Amino acid sequence: MSVGPDAPAPGAGPFAGLRIWWTMLVISIEERLVYRGDFALGTLMRFLPIVTQVFLWTAVFSATSRGDIAGYSRNDIVAYYLLTMLSRAFSSMPGLATGIARSIRDGSIKKFLVQPVDYVSFLFASRIAHKLVYYVVAAAPFALVFFVCRSFFPPLPDAMTVAAFGAALGLSFLLGFFLEATLGMLGFWFLEISSLVFGYMLVQYLLSGHMFPIDMLAGIPSGIPGTSLADVVSWLPFQFTAYFPAAVWLGKIQGAELGRMLLVEAGWVVVLAIGCRFAWRRGTRRYSAFGG
Amino acid sequence: MTRYLSILGTFARACLVRDLTFRANFILECLTSLGWMSMNLAFYLLVFTFTPEIGRNTGWTREPFFAFVATGLIINAIVQALFIPSAEELTELVRTGGLDAVLVKPLDAQFLLSLHRVDFSALANGIVGIALLAWAVARFAVPPPPVAWVLYPLLIVCGVAILYALVIMLAAATIHLGRNQSLYDFWFYITNFSRYPAEIYSGPWGSPLRALCTFVIPILLVVNVPARAIAQPLTGAAWWAIGGTVLAAVAALIVSRLVFQRSLTRYRSASS
Amino acid sequence: MAAVFTYTHQMHNAAVAVGKAGPLTQPVTQPVIQVAGLAKEYRVFDKPEGLSASVRALFHRQSRLVEAVRGVDLEVGRGEFVALLGPNGAGKTTLLKILSGIITPTRGAATVLGHVPWERADDFRRRFALVMGQRNQLWWDLPAAESFRLHQEIYRIEPTRFARTRDELVDLLGVRKLILQPVRELSLGERMKLELVASLLHEPEVLFLDEPTIGLDVVAQHTIHAFLRHVQEERRMTVILTTHYMKDVAALCKRLVVITGGEILYDGSLAEIVDRFTTHKIVTLDLDAEPDPARIARLGFPCEVRGPRVVLRIDRTRIADALPELLRDAGVLDVSVEDVPLEEIVAELFRSAARRSQAEEATP
């Protein structure tokens, strides 16, 4: 990505922000279009691993006599995977943490210390721009796949559920952003954060719901008596990046539980946003102390 | 022939020296691949809490399934250690014009381009695979017959050969197109289909896919046939599959070499 | 300004026949490198600029045909040191790549040491070497000594011979201390010297050098020039050197091939090019005082005045007459008579070629 933390920091002013966004948007689109053969195909290709998983679960169901696993029928699982693709389209922040760490390491972060532009806001704006571009170019492939697979989905949920789904998606974007941004800020203290990022990605892989719905952990006891692994995970931030919006749409989380989890998600967003800001303040102070 | 072997030895030695110099990085890479693999194993264990078998009457109960996974680990470790690193570097070589230097040497270009980089950290998964295989086989209701132990290494080699042929053809595409967006991504998507036993591909959509991946791009032969040789009874159909796999491996190597040679004649070379 | 040597149809067929027959022991009279009607064309896709162009490019890409080499004829005998001089994009590197077998030409024939280069026979590749400036053939992470050893294995060089050649070359270039350091830690000049050593370890009969001194400092250039002169003479290697530096040419070669736009403009000796393409000489007068402009103008020759120094361009045929008159015109402290610098001659060659091709493009 040529746009992002390394792009030249613009001056201040009310329209400067808008101009940045527009320029970044245009550049990002151009960048994507250069690889003309790749972009539409690339988006479709990302659905391929789901095909394998669907066949796997179908085989699992055929071997058992149960109608559902942890409350999910076979069709539910297909719908679930497709919906996690959607939630991950909102929450994934590729290269954010490593990009921040890199600009700390090579010194290009200095210009943000000097110029009157807030680094975190800048990153936030550029991520929104990226996402917008991504949605524009990915909308068609996504729509195609969802349309073709519409028979796997349960009937459309009620307005409340749809609203909750929308809220969950929006929050997952914020959560994903602040999670990775805070991780990247650790670059002020650790020279190489790649091990940290790796650890984070591993945990994400397992606990975000990317591989399987978290409900499936309900049968596994956690260390804490009286709770299952699923209960513990429901308090952690990871599941909100993939599992939560999907489960909401499918109606697997209702009523009070839904309200609680939305609150937990919002809580995490606030905590991480504050943490990110705190890390930035402390980190830049430390950085300047060392002369950069 | 011995010349090629000794040159290969020099390459391997150079790569090992480099890996050991950047020791921390090497260990991190080993841990990375082990980490991903453990996550997947955890997932499989979770699946088996819900079902005793993958697919109805396929024979892939828990221990045979893990033998399958182990086979996949071993084969992929070999390919990722020996061939993928060089193939990934090929994009760079084509971009910078370093490929020119390779073509000028009195050495087979395919040999040089397949093997000059070796990634020892990828072998970590292979070692775990061997351990996993031992664990799984020890728990089989019926231990595999001696002939299975002869067939197994042979079929592993065939599986590696088929994957190698695929790598070479992707490399040829890189040379021809002058760039490859990301070889590794493409590789992931292709090999993703062979993660599970072929029996999962059934039904109106599954069966054609299974046929495609067995007879046209034979990736389903790579892990399935050796795994079945060791974990499932050796029926008549199994022997046909074994014979077919050996033939497929040979054919794949020949075809890939022809494709590769062809791409070299159309090589454009970066501008100076 | 066609090529000096014309290539007859007969010799063309002979070259092709030789190429097809495979490696032969070379009779002494046979040229080492024979090129006839060689051409190479590329189809290049234009990169779109701007948003709307990018979208359009999704559906249809503009392409054009680039003729990197257009019908080149060339003959090089054993032991010759030939400079291939041309501006960037002239086709000289493409020509070199065809002769080393890296790319296949679109048309025409060529043989090097009796082989057709793009068939890439192992026997052929063992007998020549290619060195490209600013491009590393040594293994980046290894010390050069390891690369040399790898070289020995690849080229099957007999151990004692290898050791002797290596020591000789390393000492000639004074890089003995450097061969144990990883190559990535060395400077450009040092790396170039090691590249040259590596390329000569297998004692090739033909050496292709592609801009070997580019980016190097003057001292390094000088050392490399001396080295190349020495080894070429000693081993009777046939060398083709591409460059756009006149310095390389003047220091190393007797024969110059000027190439631009994929075509050879001139092929002959350095001395000849001066004779053929210049009509005048440059006379520099150092006077004891600032000259009177009127007097200078009266001389009637185009000139340049720099303080007490006057630089005149005088027609060759008139020098014998003009000089005494100039010297008589008092106040001359020093005089020198020189040929037009080679750079100028060559630059003028390029300019007139460019003018010609523009005219060709203009005519329908």
Short mmCIF file of C-alpha atoms in Angstrom, two decimals, chain B residues 3-4 6-8 10-11 13-14 18 22 96-98 100-109 112 116-117 261 264-272, chain C residues 40 42-45 93 97 100-104 120 122 125-126 128-130 132 135-137 139 141-142 146 149-151 153-156 184 210-211:
data_model
loop_
_atom_site.label_atom_id
_atom_site.label_comp_id
_atom_site.label_asym_id
_atom_site.label_seq_id
_atom_site.Cartn_x
_atom_site.Cartn_y
_atom_site.Cartn_z
CA ARG B 3 27.66 -32.13 -9.99
CA TYR B 4 24.03 -31.17 -9.51
CA SER B 6 27.01 -31.12 -4.91
CA ILE B 7 25.71 -27.77 -6.14
CA LEU B 8 22.46 -28.47 -4.33
CA THR B 10 26.21 -25.81 -1.57
CA PHE B 11 22.87 -24.02 -1.86
CA ARG B 13 24.55 -25.16 3.18
CA ALA B 14 24.47 -21.48 2.33
CA ARG B 18 22.09 -17.83 6.82
CA PHE B 22 19.58 -14.93 11.99
CA THR B 96 15.40 -7.08 -11.27
CA GLY B 97 16.75 -8.96 -14.26
CA GLY B 98 18.63 -11.40 -12.08
CA ASP B 100 19.54 -13.19 -16.93
CA ALA B 101 22.45 -14.29 -14.80
CA VAL B 102 20.82 -17.67 -14.32
CA LEU B 103 20.23 -18.23 -18.04
CA VAL B 104 23.85 -17.54 -18.82
CA LYS B 105 25.22 -20.30 -16.61
CA PRO B 106 25.91 -23.79 -18.01
CA LEU B 107 23.40 -25.27 -15.64
CA ASP B 108 19.82 -26.28 -16.11
CA ALA B 109 17.76 -23.18 -15.38
CA LEU B 112 18.72 -23.54 -10.32
CA HIS B 116 18.65 -22.23 -4.88
CA ARG B 117 16.75 -21.23 -1.78
CA GLN B 261 11.16 -24.55 -21.17
CA LEU B 264 12.12 -19.46 -21.16
CA THR B 265 12.14 -19.15 -24.91
CA ARG B 266 9.62 -16.35 -24.66
CA TYR B 267 11.49 -14.58 -21.87
CA ARG B 268 11.59 -10.85 -22.30
CA SER B 269 14.17 -9.74 -19.76
CA ALA B 270 13.84 -6.52 -17.78
CA SER B 271 15.04 -3.38 -19.48
CA SER B 272 18.46 -2.21 -18.39
CA LYS C 40 14.01 -7.99 -31.92
CA TYR C 42 8.48 -6.18 -28.30
CA ARG C 43 4.85 -5.49 -27.80
CA VAL C 44 4.56 -2.91 -25.03
CA PHE C 45 1.35 -2.03 -23.21
CA THR C 93 21.96 -4.22 -24.28
CA LYS C 97 21.35 -10.30 -24.44
CA SER C 100 24.43 -14.33 -24.74
CA GLY C 101 21.30 -16.37 -25.34
CA ILE C 102 19.09 -14.66 -22.79
CA ILE C 103 16.44 -13.66 -25.30
CA THR C 104 15.41 -15.06 -28.61
CA ARG C 120 21.66 -22.22 -24.67
CA ASP C 122 25.86 -26.05 -22.02
CA ARG C 125 27.59 -21.29 -21.95
CA ARG C 126 30.83 -22.67 -20.59
CA PHE C 128 31.67 -17.18 -22.54
CA ALA C 129 30.94 -14.82 -19.70
CA LEU C 130 28.52 -11.95 -19.21
CA MET C 132 26.35 -6.51 -16.28
CA ARG C 135 23.48 -5.98 -11.51
CA ASN C 136 24.80 -8.53 -9.13
CA GLN C 137 25.45 -12.07 -10.17
CA TRP C 139 25.23 -14.44 -4.17
CA ASP C 141 24.62 -13.12 1.48
CA LEU C 142 27.69 -15.15 0.83
CA GLU C 146 31.92 -18.90 -1.69
CA ARG C 149 33.62 -21.90 -5.35
CA LEU C 150 30.09 -22.28 -6.56
CA HIS C 151 31.28 -20.94 -9.87
CA GLU C 153 31.38 -26.30 -9.50
CA ILE C 154 28.97 -24.90 -12.02
CA TYR C 155 31.61 -24.45 -14.70
CA ARG C 156 33.47 -27.63 -13.81
CA ARG C 184 26.29 -6.99 0.49
CA ASP C 210 27.25 -4.43 -20.30
CA GLU C 211 28.07 -0.96 -18.99
#
